[in-house]
Coordinates of C-alpha atoms and ligand atoms in Angstrom, one line a residue:
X265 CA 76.5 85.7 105.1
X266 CA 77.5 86.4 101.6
X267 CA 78.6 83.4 99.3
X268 CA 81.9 85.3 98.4
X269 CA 82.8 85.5 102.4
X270 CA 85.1 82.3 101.9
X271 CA 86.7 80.5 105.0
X272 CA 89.3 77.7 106.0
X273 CA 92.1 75.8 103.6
X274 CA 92.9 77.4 100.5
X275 CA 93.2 73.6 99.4
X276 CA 96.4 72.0 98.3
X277 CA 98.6 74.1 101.2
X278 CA 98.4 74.7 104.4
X279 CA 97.6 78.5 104.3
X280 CA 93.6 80.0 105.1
X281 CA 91.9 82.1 102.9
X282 CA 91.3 84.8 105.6
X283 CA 95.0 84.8 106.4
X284 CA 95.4 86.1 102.9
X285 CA 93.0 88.5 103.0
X286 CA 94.4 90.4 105.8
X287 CA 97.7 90.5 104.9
X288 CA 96.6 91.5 101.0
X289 CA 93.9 93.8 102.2
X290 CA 95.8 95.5 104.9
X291 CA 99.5 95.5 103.8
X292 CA 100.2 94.2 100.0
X293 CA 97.3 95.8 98.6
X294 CA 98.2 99.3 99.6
X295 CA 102.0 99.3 99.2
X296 CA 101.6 97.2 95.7
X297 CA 98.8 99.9 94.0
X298 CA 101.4 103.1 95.2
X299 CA 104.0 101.1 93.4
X300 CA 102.4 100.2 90.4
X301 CA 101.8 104.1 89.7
X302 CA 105.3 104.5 89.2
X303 CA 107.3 105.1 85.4
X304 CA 108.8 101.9 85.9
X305 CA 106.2 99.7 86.6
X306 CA 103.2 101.4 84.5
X307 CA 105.0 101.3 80.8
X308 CA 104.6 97.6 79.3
X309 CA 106.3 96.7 76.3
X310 CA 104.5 94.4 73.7
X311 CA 103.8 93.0 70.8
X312 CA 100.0 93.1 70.3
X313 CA 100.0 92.7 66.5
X314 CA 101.6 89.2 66.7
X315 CA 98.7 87.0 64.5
X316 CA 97.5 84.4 66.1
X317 CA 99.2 80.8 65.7
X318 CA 96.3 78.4 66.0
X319 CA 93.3 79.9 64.0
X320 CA 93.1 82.7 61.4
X321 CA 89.5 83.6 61.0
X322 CA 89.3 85.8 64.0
X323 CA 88.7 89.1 63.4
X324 CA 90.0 92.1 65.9
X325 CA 87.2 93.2 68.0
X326 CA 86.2 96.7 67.1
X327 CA 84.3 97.4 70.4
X328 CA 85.4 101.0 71.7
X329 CA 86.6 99.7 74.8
X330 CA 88.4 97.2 73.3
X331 CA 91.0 99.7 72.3
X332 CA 94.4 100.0 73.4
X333 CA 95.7 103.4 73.6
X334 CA 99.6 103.2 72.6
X335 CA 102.5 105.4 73.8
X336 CA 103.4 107.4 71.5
X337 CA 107.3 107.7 71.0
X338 CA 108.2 111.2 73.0
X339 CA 105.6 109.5 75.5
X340 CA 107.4 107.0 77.0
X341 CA 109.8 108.5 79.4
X342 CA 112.9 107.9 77.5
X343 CA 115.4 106.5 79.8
X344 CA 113.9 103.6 79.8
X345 CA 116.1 101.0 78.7
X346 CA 115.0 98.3 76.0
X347 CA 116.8 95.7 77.5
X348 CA 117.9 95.9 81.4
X349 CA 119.4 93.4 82.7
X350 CA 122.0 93.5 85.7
X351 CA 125.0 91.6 83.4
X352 CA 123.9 93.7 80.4
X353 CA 123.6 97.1 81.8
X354 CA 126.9 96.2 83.1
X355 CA 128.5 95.5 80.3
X356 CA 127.6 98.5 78.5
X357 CA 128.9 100.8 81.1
X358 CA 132.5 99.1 81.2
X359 CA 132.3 99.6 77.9
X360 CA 131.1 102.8 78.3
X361 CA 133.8 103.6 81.1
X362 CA 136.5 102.1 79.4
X363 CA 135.7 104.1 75.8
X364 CA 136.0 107.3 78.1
X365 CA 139.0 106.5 79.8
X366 CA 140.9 105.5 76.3
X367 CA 143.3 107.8 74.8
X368 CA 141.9 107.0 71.7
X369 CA 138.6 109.3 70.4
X370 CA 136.0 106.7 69.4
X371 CA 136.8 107.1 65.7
X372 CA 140.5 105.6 65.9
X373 CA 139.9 102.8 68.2
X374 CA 137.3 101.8 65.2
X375 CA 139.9 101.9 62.6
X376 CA 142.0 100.4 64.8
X377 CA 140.0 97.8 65.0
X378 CA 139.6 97.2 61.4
X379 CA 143.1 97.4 61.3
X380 CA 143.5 94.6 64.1
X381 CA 140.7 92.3 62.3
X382 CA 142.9 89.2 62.4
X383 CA 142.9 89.8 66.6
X384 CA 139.6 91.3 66.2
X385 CA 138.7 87.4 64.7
X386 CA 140.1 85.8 67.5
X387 CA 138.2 87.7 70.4
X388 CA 134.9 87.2 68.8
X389 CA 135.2 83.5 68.6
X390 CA 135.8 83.5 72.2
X391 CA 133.0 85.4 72.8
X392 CA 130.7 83.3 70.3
X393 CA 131.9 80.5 73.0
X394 CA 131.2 82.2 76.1
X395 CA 127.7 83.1 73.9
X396 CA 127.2 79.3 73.1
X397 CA 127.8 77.9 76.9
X398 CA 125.0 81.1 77.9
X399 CA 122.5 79.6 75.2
X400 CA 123.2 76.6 76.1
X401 CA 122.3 76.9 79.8
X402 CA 119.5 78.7 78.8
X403 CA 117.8 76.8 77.1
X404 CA 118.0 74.1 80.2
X405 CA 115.9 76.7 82.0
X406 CA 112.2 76.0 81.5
X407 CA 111.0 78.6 79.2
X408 CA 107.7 79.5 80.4
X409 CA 106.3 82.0 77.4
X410 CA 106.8 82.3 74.0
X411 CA 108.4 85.9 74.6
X412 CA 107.5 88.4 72.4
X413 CA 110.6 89.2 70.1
X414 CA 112.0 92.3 71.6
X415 CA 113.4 94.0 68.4
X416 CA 110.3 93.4 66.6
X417 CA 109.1 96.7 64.8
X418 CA 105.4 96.1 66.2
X419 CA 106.2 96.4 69.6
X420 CA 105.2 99.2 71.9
X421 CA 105.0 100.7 74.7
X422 CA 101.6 100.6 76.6
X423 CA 101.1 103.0 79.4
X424 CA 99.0 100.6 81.7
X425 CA 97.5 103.4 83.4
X426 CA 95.8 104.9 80.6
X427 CA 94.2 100.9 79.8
X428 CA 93.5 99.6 82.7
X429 CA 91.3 95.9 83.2
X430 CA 88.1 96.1 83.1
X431 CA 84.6 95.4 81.1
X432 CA 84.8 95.9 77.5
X433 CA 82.0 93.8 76.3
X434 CA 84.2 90.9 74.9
X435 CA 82.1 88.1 74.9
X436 CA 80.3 85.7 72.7
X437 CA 81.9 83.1 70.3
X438 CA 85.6 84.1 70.1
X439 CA 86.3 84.4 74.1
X440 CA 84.6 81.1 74.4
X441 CA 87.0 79.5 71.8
X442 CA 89.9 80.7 73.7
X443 CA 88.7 79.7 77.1
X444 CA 87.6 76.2 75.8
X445 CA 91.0 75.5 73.7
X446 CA 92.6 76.8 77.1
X447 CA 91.4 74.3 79.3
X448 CA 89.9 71.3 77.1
X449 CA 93.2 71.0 75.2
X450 CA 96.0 72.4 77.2
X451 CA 95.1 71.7 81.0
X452 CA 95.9 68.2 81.6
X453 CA 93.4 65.4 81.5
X454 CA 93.3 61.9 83.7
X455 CA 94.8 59.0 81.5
X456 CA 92.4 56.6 83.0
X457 CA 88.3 57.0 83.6
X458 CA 88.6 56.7 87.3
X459 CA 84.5 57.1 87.4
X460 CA 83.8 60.2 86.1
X461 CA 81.2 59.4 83.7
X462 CA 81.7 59.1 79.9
X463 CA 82.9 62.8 79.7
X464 CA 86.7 62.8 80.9
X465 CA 89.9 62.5 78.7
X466 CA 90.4 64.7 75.5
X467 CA 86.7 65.2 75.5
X468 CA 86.6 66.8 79.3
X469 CA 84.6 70.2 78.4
X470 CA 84.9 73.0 81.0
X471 CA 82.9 72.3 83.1
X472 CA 84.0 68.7 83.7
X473 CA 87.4 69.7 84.1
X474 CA 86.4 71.0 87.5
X475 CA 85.5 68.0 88.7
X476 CA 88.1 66.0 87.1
X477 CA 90.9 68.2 88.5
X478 CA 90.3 67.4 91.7
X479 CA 91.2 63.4 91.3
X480 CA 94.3 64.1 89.4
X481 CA 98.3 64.3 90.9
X482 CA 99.4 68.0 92.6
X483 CA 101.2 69.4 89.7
X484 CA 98.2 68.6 87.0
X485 CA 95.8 70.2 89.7
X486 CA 98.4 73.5 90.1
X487 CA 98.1 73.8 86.4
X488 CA 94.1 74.0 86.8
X489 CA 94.1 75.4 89.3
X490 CA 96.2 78.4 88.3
X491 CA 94.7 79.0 84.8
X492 CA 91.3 78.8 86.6
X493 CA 92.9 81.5 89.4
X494 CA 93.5 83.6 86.4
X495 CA 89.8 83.4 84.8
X496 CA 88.8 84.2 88.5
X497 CA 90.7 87.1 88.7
X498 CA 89.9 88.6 84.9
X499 CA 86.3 88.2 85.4
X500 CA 86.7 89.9 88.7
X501 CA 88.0 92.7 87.7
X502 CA 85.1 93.1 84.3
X503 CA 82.2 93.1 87.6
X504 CA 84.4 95.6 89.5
X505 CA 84.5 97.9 86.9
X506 CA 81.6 97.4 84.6
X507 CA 80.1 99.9 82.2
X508 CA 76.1 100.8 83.1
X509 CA 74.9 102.7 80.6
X510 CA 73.4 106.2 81.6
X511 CA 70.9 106.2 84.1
X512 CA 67.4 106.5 82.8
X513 CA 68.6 107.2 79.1
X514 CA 70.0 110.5 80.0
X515 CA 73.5 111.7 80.5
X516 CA 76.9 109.5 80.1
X517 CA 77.1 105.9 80.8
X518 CA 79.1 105.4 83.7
X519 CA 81.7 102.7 85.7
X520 CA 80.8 101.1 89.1
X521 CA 80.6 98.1 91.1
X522 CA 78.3 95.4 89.2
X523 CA 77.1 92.7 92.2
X524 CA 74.6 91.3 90.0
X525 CA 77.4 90.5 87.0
X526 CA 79.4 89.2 89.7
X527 CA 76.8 86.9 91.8
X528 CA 75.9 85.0 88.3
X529 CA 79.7 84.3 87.8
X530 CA 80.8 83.3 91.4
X531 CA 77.2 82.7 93.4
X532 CA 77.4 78.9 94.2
X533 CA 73.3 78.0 93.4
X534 CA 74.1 79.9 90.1
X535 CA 77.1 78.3 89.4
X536 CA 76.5 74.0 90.0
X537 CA 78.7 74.5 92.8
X538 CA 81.5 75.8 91.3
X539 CA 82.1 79.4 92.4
X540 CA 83.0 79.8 95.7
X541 CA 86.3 77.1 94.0
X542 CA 86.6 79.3 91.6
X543 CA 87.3 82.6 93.6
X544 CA 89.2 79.5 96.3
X545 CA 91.3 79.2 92.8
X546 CA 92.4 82.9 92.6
X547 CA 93.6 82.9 96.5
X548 CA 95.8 79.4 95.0
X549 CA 97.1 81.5 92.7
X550 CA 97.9 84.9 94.3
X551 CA 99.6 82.1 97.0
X552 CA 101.9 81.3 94.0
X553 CA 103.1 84.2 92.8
X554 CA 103.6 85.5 96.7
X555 CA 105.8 82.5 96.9
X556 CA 107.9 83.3 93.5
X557 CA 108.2 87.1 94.3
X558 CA 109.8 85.7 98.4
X559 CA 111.8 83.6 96.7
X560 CA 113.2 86.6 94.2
X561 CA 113.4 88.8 97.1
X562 CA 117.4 89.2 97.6
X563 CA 117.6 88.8 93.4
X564 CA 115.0 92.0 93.0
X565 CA 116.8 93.7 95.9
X566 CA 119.5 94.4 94.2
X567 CA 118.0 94.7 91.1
X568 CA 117.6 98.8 90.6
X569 CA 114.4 99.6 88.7
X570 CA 116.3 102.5 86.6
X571 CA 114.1 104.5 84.7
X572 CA 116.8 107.8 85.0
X573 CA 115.2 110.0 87.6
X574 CA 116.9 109.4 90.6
X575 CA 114.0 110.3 93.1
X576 CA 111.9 108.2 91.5
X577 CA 114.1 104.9 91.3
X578 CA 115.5 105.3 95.1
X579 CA 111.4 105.9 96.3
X580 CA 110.6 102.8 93.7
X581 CA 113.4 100.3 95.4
X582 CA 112.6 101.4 98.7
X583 CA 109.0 100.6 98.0
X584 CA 110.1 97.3 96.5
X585 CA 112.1 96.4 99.7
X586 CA 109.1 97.6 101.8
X587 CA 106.8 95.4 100.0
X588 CA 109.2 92.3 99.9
X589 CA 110.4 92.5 103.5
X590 CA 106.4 92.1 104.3
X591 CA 106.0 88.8 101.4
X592 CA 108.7 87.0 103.0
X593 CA 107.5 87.3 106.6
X594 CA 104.6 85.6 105.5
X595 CA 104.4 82.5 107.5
X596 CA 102.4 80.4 105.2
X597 CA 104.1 80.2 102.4
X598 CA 103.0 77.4 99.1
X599 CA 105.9 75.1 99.5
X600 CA 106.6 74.1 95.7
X601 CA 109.1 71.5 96.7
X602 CA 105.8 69.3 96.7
X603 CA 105.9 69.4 93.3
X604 CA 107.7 67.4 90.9
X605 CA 109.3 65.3 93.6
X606 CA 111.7 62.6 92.8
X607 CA 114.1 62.5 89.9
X608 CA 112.2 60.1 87.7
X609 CA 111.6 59.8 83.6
X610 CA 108.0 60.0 85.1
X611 CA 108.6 63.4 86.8
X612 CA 110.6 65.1 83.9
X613 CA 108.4 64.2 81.2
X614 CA 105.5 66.0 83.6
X615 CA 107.4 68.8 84.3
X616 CA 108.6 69.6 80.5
X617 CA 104.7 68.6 79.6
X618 CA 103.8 71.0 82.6
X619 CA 106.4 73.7 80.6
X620 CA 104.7 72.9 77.0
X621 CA 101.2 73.3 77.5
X622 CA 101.9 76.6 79.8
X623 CA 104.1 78.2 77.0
X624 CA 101.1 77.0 74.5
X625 CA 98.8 79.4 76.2
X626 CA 101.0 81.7 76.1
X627 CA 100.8 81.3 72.5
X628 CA 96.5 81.2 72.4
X629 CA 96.8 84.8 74.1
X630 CA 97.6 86.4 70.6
X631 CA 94.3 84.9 69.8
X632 CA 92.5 87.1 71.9
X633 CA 90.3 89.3 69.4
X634 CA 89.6 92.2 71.6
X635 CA 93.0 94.5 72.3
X636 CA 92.6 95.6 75.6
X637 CA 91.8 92.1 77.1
X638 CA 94.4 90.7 75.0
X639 CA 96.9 93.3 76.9
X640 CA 96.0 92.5 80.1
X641 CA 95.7 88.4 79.2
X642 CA 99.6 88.5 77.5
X643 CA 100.7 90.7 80.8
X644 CA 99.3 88.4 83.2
X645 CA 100.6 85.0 81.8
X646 CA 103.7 86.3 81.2
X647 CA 103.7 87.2 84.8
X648 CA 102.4 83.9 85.8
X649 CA 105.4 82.4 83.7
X650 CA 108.0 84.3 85.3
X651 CA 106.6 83.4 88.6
X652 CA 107.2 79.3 87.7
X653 CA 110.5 80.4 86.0
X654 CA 111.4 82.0 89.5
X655 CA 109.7 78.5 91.9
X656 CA 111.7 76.4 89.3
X657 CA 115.0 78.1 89.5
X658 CA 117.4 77.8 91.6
X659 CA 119.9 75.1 93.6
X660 CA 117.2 74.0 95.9
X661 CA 113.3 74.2 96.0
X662 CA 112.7 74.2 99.4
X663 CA 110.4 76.8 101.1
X664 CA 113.6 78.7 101.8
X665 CA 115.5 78.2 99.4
X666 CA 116.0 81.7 97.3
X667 CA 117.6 82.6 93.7
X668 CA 120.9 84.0 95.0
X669 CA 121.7 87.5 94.3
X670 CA 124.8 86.5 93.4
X671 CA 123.6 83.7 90.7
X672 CA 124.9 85.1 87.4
X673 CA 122.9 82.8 85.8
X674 CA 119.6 83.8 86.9
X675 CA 118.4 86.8 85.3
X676 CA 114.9 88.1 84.3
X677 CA 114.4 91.0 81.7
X678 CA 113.2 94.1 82.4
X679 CA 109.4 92.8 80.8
X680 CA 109.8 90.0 82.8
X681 CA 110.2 91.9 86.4
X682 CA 107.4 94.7 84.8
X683 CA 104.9 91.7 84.0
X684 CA 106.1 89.4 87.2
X685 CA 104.3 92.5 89.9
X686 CA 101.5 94.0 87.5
X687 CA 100.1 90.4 87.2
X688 CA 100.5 89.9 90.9
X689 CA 99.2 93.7 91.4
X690 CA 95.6 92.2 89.4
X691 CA 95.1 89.1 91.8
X692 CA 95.8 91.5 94.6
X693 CA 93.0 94.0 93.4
X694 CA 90.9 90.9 92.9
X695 CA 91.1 90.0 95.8
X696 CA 90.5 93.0 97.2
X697 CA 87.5 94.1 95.1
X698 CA 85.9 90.6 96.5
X699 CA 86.1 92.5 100.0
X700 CA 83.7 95.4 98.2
X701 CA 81.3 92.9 96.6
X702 CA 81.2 91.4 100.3
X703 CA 80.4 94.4 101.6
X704 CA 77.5 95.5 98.7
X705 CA 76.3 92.3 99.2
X706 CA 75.9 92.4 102.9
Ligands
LIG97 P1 83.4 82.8 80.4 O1 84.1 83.7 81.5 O2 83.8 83.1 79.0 O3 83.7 81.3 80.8 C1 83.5 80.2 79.9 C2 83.2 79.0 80.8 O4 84.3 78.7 81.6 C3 82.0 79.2 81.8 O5 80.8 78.8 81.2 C4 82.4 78.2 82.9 O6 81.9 76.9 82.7 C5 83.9 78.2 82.9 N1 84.5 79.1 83.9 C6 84.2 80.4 84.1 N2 85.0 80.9 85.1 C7 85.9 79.9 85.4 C8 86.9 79.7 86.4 N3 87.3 80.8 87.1 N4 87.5 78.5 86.5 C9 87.1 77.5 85.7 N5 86.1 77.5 84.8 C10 85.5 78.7 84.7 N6 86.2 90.6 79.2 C11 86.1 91.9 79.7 O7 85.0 92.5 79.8 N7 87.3 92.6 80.0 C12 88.5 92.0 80.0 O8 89.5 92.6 80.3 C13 88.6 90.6 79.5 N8 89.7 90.0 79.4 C14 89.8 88.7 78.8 C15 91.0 88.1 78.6 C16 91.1 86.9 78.1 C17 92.4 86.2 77.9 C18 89.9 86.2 77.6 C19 89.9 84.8 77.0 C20 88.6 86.8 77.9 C21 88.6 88.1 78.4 N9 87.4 88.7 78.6 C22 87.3 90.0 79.1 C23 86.1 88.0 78.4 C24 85.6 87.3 79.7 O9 86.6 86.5 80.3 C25 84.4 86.3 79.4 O10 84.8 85.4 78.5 C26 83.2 87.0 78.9 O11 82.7 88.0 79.8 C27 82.0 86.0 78.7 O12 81.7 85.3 79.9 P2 80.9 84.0 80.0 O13 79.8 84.2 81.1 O14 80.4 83.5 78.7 O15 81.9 82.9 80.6

C-alpha cells in the first residue's frame, strides 16, 4: 500500500478523505477541467510587476520556465469586461438604455448638462452619499487580499492555458525566504509553551509549526492548515509535471510524472512524519473552498459569466449549474460556524488578526522571484481569500446558510469569481494527480 493511499477523518470535520476522492475524482474533476478551458475562466488579469513590499534585494528569476507569456492586446477576446459586476453591469446598461431612448443625441444632453451644473451639483452629492454608505459597508467586510489595483497600467491579461503550474526549477534561497516568512511570521503561534520544547513562539521554524498547530484553538489551526493545503497542492503539481531532461543526452527534454520528486516531499519515513498531514492538509483545504463555492451557489447562479459569445456563456452557466448542483449535494460539508463562535473582544480581535496576517501573504506573493510561480501563487490566494470572504459573508454561518442572490451587498468582481474556481480547479488536479502517483507507485 502506497503512503499517498490516505484513509479515515480529514481531521478537524467530520468528512473522510476517500469520500472526497470520489466525488473529486469521479464528478468535480471532470466537469471543473471542461470548464476551466473556457474564455471566461482561462484569461486572468494581474498585476505581476507590483515590487515586493517586504524585501527589495530579490532579483526576478530568469529561469526559462519561469516566464509568463502575456496576452497580447488583440489576444484577449475583447468582450471581456474590466470590471463585471451584477450592480455595475447594470448600471451601465440603464444608462446605456436610457441614452438610446432620449430624444436628445449624446452631444446635447452633455451640454445640457453643463448647462444644468448647479442640478448637476446636487445629484452628485447624493451620489457621493449613496458612494460613502457603499464604502463604508465595505470596508466592514473582511478584506481578504491586498487586490491588485485594477486600473493600474501594469496589469494584464494572462491566458492560463498557455502558463500552466508546473516545475520551473524555482528553488533555493529566495522560495525558502517566502515559505519561512509565510509560516514563521504570519501563521499564528501559541502565546504560552504548553511543552513543546524551547522552539515554539516567534521562533517556531517550519518544521515546528507542524507540531505546534495541532495544540492550538480551530481557527489558528484552519489558518495552518490551509496555507500548508496550499504548499501541498503547489508542490503537487511541480512532481506531476516535472521536466526530465532528454533521455540519454539525446533529443528534447520532456514532461512527465516524477514519483521519486514526489515520494521525498510527501513519503512519511522521508518526511519526520509529516507527509501523509501534509497531502491530509490539501483535502482540508479543497473541503474549504467546496464549502465557500456551496454556499455562493444561488449568488453564481445568477451571476452570467459574459464574455459576448452567446454559445459559449449559455454552455459556461450551464456547466457552472451542473458543477454546483453536484458541490451542494455533498453531504459532508466543513461547517465554518465552528469558527469564531461567540461574540467576544476575544473572538473579533482573532478573527481581524485571522484577516491581517491572510491579507499579509497576500502581500509576500509579489515577493515571489520566479513569474510563473508567482502567477499561479497570486491566483490561488486570491482564490483562497475569496473563498473566506464567501464562509464569512452573509446573515448566518451555518452549514446552510447561503449569500442570497438577492443580497445587493454581496458582490465579487469578475477576478474574484475567475480566481475563486481556478484556485479550486488546482486542489482538484492535486488531488487527482495523487490518484496517478498511487497508481505508479503501486
Ligand atoms: P519547500 O517546498 O520550499 O518547503 C520548505 C519547507 O517547508 C520544507 O523543508 C518543509 O519543512 C516545509 N514544508 C514543505 N511542504 C509543506 C507543507 N505542505 N506544509 C507544511 N510545511 C511544509 N516551484 C515550481 O517548480 N513550480 C511552481 O509553480 C512553484 N510555485 C511556487 C509558488 C510559491 C508561492 C512559492 C513560494 C514557491 C513555488 N515553487 C514552485 C517552489 C516550490 O514550492 C519549492 O519551494 C521548491 O521546489 C523547493 O522545495 P524544497 O524541497 O526546498 O521545500
Amino acid at each position: 500500500r502506497c503512503f499517498c493511499k490516505l484513509q479515515g477523518e480529514v481531521d478537524d470535520c467530520s468528512c473522510k478523505v476517500e469520500s472526497l476522492d470520489s466525488l473529486n475524482n469521479n464528478k468535480i474533476y471532470p466537469i471543473l477541467t471542461s470548464l476551466l478551458s473556457r474564455n471566461y475562466f482561462r484569461y486572468f488579469k494581474v498585476n505581476l510587476k507590483k515590487s515586493c513590499p517586504f524585501w527589495s534585494d530579490d532579483s526576478r528569476c530568469a529561469l526559462r520556465d519561469c516566464h509568463v507569456n502575456v496576452c497580447q492586446k488583440d489576444e484577449v477576446p475583447i468582450k471581456i469586461p474590466d470590471v463585471d459586476t451584477h450592480s455595475e453591469k447594470h448600471e451601465r446598461n440603464k444608462y446605456l438604455k436610457e441614452l438610446n431612448e432620449g430624444k436628445q443625441g449624446f452631444e446635447e444632453r452633455c451640454a445640457e448638462e453643463r448647462e444644468l451644473g448647479a442640478l448637476d451639483a446636487t445629484i452628485s452629492e447624493e451620489k457621493k452619499a449613496e458612494f460613502q454608505t457603499w464604502k463604508e459597508y465595505d470596508e466592514t467586510l473582511p478584506l481578504f487580499c491586498d487586490i491588485d489595483d485594477e486600473h493600474s497600467n501594469d496589469m494584464e491579461y494572462v491566458d492560463l492555458l498557455l502558463n500552466p503550474e508546473r516545475y520551473t526549477g524555482y528553488k533555493g534561497p529566495s522560495p525558502r525566504r517566502i515559505w519561512r516568512s509565510i509560516y514563521e511570521e504570519n501563521c499564528f503561534k501559541p502565546e504560552k509553551n504548553y511543552g513543546y520544547g524551547p522552539d515554539y513562539g516567534k521562533d517556531a521554524s517550519i518544521e515546528s509549526m507542524f507540531f505546534i498547530a495541532r495544540g492550538m484553538c480551530l481557527e489558528k489551526r484552519v489558518f495552518f492548515r490551509l496555507i500548508s493545503g496550499l504548499h501541498t497542492s503547489i508542490n503537487i503539481h511541480l512532481c506531476d509535471k516535472y521536466l526530465f531532461p532528454a533521455k540519454n543526452g539525446f533529443g528534447q527534454s520532456y514532461w512527465d510524472h516524477n514519483l521519486q520528486e514526489f515520494q521525498q516531499r510527501f513519503d512519511p519515513a522521508l518526511t519526520h512524519d509529516q507527509g501523509p498531514q501534509r497531502l491530509k492538509n490539501l483535502y482540508f483545504t479543497y473541503l474549504i473552498e467546496l464549502r465557500a463555492l456551496a454556499k455562493a451557489a444561488p449568488y453564481l447562479k445568477q451571476k452570467g459569466f459574459y464574455t459576448g459569445d452567446n454559445q459559449e456563456d449559455e454552455d459556461v452557466q450551464k456547466g457552472v449549474n451542473d458543477l454546483l448542483d453536484i458541490i451542494r449535494k455533498f453531504p459532508d460539508h466543513f461547517d465554518e460556524s465552528q469558527l469564531f463562535k461567540g461574540n467576544t473582544k476575544e473572538m473579533q480581535q482573532l478573527k481581524s488578526e485571522f484577516v491581517l496576517h491572510f491579507r499579509n501573504i497576500s502581500r509576500i506573493m509579489d515577493c515571489v522571484g520566479c513569474d510563473k510561480c508567482k502567477l499561479w501563487g497570486k491566483l490561488q490566494v486570491l482564490g483562497m481569500g475569496t473563498a473566506l470572504k464567501i464562509l464569512f459573508s452573509g446573515d448566518s454561518m451555518g452549514p446552510d446558510s447561503i449569500v442570497k442572490s438577492q443580497d445587493k451587498d454581496f458582490q465579487l468582481t469578475r477576478t474574484e469569481i475567475v480566481a475563486l474556481f481556478n484556485a479550486f480547479g488546482r486542489l482538484s488536479s492535486s488531488i487527482h494527480a495523487i490518484e496517478t502517483f498511487r497508481k505508479l507507485a503501486s
